[in-house]
Backbone as ProteinMPNN parsed JSONL, in Angstrom:
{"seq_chain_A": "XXXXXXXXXXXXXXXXXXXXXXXXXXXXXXXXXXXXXXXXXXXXXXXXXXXXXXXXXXXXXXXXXXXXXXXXXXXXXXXXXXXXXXXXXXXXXXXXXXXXXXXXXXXXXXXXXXXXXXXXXXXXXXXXXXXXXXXXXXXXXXXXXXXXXXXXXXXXXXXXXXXXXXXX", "coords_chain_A": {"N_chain_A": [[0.853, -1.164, 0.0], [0.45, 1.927, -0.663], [0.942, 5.467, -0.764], [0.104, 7.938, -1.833], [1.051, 11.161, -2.502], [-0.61, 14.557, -2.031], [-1.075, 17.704, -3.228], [-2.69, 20.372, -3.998], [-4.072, 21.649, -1.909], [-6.451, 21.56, -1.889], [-9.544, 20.358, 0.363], [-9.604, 17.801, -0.115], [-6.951, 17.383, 0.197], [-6.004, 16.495, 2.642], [-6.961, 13.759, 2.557], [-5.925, 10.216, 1.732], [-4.253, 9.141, -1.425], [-4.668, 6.754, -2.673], [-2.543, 3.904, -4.878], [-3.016, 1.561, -5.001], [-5.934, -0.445, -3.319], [-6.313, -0.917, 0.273], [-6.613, -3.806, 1.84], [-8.284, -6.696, 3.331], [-8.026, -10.346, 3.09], [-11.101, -12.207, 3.551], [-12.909, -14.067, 2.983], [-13.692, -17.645, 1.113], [-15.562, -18.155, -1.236], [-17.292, -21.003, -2.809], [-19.966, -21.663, -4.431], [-22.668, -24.039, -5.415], [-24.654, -24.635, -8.351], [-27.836, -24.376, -9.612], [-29.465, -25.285, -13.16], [-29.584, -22.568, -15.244], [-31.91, -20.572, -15.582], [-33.735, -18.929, -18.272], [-34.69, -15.928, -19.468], [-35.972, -13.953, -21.634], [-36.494, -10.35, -21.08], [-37.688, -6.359, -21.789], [-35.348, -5.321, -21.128], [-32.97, -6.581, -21.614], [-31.559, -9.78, -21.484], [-32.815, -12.04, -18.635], [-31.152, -13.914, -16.478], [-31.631, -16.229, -14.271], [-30.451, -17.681, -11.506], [-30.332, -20.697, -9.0], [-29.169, -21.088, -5.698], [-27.549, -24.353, -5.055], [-26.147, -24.255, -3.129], [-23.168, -24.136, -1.092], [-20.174, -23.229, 0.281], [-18.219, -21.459, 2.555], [-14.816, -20.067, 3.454], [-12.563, -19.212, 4.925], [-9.918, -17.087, 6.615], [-11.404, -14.878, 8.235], [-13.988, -16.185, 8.191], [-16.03, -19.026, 8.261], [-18.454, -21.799, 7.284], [-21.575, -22.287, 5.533], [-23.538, -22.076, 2.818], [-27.117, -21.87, 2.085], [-28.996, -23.658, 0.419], [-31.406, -21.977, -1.641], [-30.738, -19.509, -2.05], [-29.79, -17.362, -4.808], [-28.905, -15.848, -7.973], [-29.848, -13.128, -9.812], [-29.485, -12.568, -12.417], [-28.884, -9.636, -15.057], [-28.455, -9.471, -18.244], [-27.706, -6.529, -19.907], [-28.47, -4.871, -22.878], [-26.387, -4.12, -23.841], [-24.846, -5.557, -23.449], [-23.687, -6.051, -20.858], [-23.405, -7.903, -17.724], [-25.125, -7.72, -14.665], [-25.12, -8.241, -11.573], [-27.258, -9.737, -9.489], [-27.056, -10.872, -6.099], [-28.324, -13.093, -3.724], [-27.561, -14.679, -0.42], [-28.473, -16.995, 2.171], [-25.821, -17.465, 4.529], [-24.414, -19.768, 6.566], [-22.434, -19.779, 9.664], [-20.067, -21.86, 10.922], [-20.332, -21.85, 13.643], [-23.055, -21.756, 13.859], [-23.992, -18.81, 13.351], [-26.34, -17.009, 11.636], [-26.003, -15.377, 8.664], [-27.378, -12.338, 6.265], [-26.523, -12.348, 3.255], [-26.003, -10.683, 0.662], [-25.036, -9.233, -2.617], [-24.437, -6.904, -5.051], [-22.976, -6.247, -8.42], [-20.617, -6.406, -11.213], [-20.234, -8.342, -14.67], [-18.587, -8.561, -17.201], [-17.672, -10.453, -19.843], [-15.8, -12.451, -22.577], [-16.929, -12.395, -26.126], [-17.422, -14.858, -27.221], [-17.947, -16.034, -24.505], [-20.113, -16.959, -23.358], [-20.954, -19.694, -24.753], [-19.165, -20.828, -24.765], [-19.202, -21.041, -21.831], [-21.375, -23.122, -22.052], [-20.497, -25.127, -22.994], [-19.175, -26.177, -21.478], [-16.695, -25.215, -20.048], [-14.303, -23.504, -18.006], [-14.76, -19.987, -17.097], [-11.672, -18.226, -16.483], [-10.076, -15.681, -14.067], [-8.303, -14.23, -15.572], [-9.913, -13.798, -17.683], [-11.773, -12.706, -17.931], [-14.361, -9.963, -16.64], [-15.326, -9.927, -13.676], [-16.906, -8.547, -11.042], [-18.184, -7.499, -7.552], [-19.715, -6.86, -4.578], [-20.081, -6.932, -2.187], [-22.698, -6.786, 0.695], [-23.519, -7.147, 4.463], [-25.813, -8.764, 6.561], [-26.49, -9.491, 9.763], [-27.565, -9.696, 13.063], [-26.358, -11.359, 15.145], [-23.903, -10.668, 17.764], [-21.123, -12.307, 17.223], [-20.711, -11.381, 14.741], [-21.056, -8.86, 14.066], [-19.89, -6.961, 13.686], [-19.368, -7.042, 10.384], [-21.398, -6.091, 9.616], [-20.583, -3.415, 9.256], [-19.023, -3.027, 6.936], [-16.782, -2.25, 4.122], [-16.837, -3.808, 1.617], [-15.224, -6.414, -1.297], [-15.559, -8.382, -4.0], [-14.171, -10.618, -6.24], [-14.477, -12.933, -9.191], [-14.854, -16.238, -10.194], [-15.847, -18.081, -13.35], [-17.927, -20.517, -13.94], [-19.793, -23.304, -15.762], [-21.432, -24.559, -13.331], [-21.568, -23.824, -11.225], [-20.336, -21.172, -9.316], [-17.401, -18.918, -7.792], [-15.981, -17.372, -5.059], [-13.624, -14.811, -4.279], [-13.534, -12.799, -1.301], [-13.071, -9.76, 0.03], [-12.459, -7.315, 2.659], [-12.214, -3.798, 2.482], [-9.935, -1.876, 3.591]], "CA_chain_A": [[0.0, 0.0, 0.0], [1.578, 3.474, -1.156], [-0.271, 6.97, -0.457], [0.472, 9.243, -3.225], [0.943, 12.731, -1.607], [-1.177, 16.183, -3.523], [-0.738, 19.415, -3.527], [-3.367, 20.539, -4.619], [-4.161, 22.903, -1.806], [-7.789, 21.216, -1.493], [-9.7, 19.785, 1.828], [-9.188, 16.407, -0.469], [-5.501, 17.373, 0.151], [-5.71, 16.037, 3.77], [-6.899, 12.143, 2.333], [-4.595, 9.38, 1.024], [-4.459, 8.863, -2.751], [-3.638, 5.257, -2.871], [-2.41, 3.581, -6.119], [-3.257, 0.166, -4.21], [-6.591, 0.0, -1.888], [-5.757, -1.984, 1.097], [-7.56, -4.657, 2.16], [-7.892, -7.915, 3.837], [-8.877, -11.573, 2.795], [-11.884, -12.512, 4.625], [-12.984, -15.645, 2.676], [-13.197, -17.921, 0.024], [-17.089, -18.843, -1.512], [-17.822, -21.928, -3.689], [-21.693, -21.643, -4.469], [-23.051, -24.74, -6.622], [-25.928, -23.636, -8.789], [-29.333, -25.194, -10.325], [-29.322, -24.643, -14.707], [-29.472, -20.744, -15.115], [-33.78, -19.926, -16.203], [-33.373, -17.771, -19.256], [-35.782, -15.276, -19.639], [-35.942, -12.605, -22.678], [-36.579, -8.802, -21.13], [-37.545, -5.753, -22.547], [-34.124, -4.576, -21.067], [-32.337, -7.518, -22.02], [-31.969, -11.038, -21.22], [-32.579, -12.522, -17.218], [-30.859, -15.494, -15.844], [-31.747, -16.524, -13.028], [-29.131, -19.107, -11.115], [-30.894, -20.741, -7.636], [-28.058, -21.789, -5.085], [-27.846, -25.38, -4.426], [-25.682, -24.368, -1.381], [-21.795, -24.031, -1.15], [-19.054, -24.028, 1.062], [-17.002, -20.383, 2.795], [-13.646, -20.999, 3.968], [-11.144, -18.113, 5.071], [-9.46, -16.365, 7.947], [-12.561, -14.285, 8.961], [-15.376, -16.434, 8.132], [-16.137, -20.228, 7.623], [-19.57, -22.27, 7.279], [-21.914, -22.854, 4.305], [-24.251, -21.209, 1.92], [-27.852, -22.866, 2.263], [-29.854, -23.587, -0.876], [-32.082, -21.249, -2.298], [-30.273, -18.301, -2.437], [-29.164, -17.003, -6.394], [-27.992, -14.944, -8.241], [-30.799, -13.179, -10.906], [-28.697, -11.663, -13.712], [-29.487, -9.258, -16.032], [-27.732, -9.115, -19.249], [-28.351, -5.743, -21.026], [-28.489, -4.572, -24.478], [-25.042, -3.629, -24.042], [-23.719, -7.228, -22.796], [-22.934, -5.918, -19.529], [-24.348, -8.58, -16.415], [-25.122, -6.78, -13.582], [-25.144, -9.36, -10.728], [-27.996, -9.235, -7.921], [-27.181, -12.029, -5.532], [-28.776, -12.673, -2.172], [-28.338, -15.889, -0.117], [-28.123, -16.827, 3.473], [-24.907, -17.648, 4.884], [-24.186, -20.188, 8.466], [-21.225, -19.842, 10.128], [-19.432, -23.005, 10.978], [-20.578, -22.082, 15.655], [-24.468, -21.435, 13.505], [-24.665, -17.908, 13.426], [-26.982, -16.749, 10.601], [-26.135, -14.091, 7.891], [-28.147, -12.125, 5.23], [-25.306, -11.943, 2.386], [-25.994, -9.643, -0.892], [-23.998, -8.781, -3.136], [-24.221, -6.395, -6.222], [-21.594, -6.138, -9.21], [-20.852, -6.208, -13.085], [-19.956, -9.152, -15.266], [-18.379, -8.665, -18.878], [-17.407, -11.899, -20.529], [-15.813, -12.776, -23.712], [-17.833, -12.546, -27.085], [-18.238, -16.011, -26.964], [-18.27, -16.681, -23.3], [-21.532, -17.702, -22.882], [-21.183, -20.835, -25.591], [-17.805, -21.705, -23.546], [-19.41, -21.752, -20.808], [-22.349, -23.817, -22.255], [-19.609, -26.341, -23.497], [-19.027, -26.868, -19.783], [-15.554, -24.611, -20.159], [-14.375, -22.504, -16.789], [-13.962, -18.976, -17.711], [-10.745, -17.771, -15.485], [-10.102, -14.287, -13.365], [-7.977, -13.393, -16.873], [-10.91, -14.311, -19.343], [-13.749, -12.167, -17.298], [-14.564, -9.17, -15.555], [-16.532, -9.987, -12.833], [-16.54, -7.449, -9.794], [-18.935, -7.331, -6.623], [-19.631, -5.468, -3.846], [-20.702, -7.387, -0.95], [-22.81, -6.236, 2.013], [-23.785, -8.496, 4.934], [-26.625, -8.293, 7.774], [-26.829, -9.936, 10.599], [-27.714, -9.294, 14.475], [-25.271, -11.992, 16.03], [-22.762, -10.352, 18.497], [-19.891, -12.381, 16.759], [-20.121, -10.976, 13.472], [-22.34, -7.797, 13.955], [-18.267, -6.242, 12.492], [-19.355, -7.47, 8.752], [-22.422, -5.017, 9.043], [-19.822, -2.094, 8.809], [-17.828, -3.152, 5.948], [-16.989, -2.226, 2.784], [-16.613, -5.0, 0.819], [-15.245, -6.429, -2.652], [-15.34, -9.546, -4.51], [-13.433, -10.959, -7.297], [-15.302, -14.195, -8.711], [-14.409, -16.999, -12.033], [-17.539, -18.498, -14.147], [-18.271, -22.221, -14.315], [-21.191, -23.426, -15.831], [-22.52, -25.345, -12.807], [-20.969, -23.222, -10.179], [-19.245, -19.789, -9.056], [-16.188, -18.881, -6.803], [-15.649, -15.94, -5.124], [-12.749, -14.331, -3.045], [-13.873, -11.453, -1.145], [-11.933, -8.854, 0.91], [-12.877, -6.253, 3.045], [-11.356, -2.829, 2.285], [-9.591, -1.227, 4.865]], "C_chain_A": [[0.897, 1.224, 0.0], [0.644, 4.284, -1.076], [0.588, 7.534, -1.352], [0.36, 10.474, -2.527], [0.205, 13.609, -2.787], [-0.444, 17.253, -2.442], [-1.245, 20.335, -3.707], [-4.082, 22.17, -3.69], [-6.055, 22.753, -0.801], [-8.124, 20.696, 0.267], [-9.503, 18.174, 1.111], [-8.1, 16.098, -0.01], [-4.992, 15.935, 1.283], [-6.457, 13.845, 3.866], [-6.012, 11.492, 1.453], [-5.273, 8.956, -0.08], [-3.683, 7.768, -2.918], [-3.497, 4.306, -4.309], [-2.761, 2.28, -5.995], [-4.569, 0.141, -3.292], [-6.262, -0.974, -1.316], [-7.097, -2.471, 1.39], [-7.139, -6.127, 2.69], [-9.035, -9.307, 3.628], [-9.792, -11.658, 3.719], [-12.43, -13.537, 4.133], [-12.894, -16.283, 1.408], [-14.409, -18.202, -0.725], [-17.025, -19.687, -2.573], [-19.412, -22.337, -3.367], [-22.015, -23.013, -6.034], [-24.366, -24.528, -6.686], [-26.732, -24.805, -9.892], [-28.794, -24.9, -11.893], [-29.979, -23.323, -14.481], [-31.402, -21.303, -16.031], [-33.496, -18.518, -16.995], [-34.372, -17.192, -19.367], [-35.53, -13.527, -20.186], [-37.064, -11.162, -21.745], [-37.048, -7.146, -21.977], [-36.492, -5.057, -22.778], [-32.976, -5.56, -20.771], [-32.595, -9.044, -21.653], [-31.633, -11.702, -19.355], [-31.929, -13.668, -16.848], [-30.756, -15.469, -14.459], [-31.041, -18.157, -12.7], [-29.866, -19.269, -9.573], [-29.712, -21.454, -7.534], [-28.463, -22.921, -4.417], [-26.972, -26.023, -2.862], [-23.925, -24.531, -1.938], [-21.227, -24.03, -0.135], [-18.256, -22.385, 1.491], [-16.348, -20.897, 3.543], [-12.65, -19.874, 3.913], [-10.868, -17.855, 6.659], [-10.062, -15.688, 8.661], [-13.991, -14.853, 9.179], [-15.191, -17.512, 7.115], [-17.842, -20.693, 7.804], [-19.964, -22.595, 5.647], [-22.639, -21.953, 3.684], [-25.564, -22.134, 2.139], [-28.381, -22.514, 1.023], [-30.76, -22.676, -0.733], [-31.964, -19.84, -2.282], [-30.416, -18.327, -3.993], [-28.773, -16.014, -6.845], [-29.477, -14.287, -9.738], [-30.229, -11.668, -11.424], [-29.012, -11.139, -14.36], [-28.408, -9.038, -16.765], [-28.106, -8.506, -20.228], [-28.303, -5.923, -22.078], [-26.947, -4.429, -24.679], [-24.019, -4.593, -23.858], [-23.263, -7.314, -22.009], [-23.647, -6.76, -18.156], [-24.135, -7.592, -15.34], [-26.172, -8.019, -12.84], [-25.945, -8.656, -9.538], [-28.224, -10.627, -7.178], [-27.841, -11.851, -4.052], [-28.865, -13.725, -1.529], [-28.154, -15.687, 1.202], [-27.193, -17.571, 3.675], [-25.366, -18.595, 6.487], [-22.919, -20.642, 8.636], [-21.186, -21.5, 10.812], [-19.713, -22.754, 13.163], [-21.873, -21.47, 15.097], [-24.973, -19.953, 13.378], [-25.102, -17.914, 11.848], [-26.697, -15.595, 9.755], [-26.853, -13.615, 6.752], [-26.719, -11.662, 4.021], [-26.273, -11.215, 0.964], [-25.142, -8.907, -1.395], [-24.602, -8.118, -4.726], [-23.091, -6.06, -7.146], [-21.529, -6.163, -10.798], [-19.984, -7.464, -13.609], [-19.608, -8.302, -16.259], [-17.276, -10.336, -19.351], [-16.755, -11.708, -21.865], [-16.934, -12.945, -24.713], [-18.473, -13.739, -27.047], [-18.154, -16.793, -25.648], [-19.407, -17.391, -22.835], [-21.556, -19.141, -24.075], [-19.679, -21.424, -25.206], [-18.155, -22.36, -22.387], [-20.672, -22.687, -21.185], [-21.364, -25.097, -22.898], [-19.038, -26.411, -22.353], [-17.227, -26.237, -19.81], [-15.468, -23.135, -18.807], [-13.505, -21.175, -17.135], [-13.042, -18.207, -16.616], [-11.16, -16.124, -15.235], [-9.541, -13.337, -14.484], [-8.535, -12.786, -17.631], [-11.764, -13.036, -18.997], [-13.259, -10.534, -16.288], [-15.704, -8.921, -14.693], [-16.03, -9.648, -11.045], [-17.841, -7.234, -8.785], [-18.777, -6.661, -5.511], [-20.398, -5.909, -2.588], [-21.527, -7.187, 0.274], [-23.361, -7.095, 3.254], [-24.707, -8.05, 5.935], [-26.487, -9.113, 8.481], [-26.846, -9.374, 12.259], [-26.771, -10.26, 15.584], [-23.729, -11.006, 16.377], [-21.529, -10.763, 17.694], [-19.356, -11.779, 15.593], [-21.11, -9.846, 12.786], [-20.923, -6.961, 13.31], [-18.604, -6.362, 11.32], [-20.907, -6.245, 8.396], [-21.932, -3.529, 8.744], [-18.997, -2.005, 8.319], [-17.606, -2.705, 5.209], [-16.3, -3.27, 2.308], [-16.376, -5.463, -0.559], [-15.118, -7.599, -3.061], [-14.668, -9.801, -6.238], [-14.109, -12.375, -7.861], [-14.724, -15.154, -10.67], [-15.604, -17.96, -12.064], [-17.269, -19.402, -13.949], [-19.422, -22.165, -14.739], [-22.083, -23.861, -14.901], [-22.375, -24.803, -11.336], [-20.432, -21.999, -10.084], [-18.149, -19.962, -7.917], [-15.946, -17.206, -6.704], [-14.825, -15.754, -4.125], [-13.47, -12.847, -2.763], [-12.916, -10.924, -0.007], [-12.594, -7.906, 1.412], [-12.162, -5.017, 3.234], [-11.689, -2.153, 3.875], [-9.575, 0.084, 5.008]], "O_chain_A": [[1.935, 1.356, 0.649], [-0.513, 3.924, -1.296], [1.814, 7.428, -1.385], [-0.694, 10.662, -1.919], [0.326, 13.48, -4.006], [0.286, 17.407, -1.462], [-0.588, 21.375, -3.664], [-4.432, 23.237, -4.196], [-6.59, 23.313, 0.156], [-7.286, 20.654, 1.167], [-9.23, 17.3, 1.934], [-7.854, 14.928, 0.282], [-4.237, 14.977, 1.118], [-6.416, 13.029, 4.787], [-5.411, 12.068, 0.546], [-6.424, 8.52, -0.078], [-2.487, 7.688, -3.197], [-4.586, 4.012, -4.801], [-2.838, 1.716, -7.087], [-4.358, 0.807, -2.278], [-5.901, -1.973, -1.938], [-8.209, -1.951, 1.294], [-6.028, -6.64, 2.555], [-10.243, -9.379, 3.852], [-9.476, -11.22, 4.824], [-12.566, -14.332, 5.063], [-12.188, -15.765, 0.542], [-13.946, -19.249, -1.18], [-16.617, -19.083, -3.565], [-19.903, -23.02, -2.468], [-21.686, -22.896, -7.214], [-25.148, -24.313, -5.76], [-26.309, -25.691, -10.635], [-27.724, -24.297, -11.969], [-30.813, -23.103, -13.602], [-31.715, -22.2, -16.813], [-33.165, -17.421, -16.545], [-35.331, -17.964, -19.391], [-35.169, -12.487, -19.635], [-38.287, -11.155, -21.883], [-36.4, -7.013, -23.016], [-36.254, -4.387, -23.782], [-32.173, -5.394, -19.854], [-33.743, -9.473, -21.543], [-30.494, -11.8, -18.896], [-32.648, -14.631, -17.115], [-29.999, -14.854, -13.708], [-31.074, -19.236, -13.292], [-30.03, -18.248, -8.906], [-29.162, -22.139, -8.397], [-29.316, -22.935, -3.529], [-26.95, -27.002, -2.115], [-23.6, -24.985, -3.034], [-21.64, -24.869, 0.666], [-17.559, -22.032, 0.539], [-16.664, -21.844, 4.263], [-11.984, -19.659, 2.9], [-11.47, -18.321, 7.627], [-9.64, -15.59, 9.813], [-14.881, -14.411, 9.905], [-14.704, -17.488, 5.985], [-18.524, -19.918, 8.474], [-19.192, -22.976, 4.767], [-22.371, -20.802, 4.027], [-25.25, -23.295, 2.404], [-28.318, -21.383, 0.541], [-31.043, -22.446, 0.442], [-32.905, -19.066, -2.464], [-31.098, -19.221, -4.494], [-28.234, -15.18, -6.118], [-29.927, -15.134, -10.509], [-30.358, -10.477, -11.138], [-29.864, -11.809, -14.945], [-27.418, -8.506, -16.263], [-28.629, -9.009, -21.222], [-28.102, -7.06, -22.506], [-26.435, -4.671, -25.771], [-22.8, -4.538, -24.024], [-22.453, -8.217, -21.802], [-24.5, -6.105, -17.557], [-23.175, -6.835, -15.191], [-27.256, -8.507, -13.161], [-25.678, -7.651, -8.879], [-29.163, -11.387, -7.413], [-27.885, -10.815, -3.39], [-29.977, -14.243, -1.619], [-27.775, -14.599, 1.634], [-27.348, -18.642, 3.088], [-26.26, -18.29, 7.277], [-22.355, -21.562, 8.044], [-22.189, -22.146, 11.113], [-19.198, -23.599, 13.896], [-22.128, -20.461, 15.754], [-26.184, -19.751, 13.302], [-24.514, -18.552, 10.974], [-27.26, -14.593, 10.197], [-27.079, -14.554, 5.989], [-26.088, -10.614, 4.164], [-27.348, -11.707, 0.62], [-24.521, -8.025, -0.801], [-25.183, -8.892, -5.487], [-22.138, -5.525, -6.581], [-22.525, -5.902, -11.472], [-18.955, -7.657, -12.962], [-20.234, -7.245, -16.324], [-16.275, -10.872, -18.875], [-17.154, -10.689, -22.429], [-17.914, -13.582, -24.326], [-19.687, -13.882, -26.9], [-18.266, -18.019, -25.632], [-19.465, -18.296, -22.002], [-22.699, -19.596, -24.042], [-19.325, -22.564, -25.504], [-17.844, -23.458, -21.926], [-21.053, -23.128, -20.1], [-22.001, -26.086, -23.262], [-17.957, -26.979, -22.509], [-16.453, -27.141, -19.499], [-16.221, -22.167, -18.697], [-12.299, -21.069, -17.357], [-13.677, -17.524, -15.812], [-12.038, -15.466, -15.792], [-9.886, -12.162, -14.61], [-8.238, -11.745, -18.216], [-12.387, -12.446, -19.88], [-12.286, -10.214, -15.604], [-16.649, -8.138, -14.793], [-15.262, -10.178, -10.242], [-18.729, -6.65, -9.406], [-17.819, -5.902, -5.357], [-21.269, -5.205, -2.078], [-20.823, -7.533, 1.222], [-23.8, -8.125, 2.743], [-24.516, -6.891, 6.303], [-26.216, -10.084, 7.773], [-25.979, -8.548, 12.547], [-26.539, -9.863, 16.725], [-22.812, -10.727, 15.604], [-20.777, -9.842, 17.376], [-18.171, -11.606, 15.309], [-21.673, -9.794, 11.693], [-21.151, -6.294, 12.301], [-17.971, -5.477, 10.744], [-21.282, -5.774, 7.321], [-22.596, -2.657, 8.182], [-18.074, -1.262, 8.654], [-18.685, -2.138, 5.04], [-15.154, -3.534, 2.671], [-17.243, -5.033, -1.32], [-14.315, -8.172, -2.324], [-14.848, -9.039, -7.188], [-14.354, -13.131, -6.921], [-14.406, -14.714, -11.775], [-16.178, -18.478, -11.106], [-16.076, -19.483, -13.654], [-20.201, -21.283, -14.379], [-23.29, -23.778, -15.129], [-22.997, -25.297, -10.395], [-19.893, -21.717, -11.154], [-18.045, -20.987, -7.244], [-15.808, -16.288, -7.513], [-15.037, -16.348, -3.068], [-13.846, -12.02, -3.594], [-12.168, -11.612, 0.688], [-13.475, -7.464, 0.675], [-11.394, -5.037, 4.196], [-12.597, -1.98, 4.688], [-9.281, 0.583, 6.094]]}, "name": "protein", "num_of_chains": 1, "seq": "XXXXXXXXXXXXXXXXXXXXXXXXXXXXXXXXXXXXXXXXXXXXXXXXXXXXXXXXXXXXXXXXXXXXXXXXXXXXXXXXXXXXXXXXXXXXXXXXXXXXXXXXXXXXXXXXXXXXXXXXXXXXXXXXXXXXXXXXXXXXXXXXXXXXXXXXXXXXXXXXXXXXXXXX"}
């Protein structure tokens, strides 16, 4: 992490211009997912993905994902997904969380007939960026309700993966 100094003179002057944002791992998500429900839009095309439940696994936060969360995608006119996920999370000592996450997909031209040939599109191939926010009322992890949060995530057809971090 590096702070870029200004000059500028401004009240911006007195915040750090970082060329790096800092941040820290907080887990790892593998969500396995139902066949995506395609459904033509007047403002493009929907897919809807129901979660058949997954698996978190990091240094801040372990447990599972329970089925019937998803993820219900819209892919504009413009080819841009814009990800609205929402499932519930249980920590590995049962506490309960409300996880949602908003973010933007762009894919390769022919990503979507890669991934329909059962082909896993990498963190290289894709730009897929989220934005995590989390609820819950349990004492242990009432900290994740004042986060800011970011995720990084790679396609499968029958599954997702996501690292997320919480900026510092």
């Amino acid at each position: 992490m590096t702070a870029i100094a200004t000059e500028s003179g401004s009240p911006a002057e007195q915040l750090p211009l970082f060329d790096r944002l800092p941040a820290e791992h907080l887990f790892d998500m593998h969500v396995d997912l139902q066949p995506a429900q395609m459904i033509p839009t007047a403002v493009g095309t929907r897919l809807t993905f129901i979660a058949r439940g997954g698996v978190i696994d990091g240094p801040r936060l372990r447990g599972e994902i329970l089925p019937g969360g998803g993820d219900w995608l819209l892919v504009g006119t413009d080819q841009v997904g814009r990800i609205d996920v929402r499932a519930t999370l249980r920590t590995h000592d049962g506490a309960l969380i409300h996880y949602q996450t908003r973010g933007v997909i762009k894919i390769p031209a022919d990503g979507l007939e890669r991934l329909a040939a059962g082909e896993v599109l990498g963190f290289e191939q894709t730009y897929v960026r989220t934005t995590p926010k989390f609820e819950t009322a349990d004492e242990r992890y009432t900290w994740l309700n004042e986060i800011v949060a970011v995720g990084y995530n790679v396609l499968s057809p029958d599954h997702i993966d996501y690292r997320i971090y919480r900026v510092l």
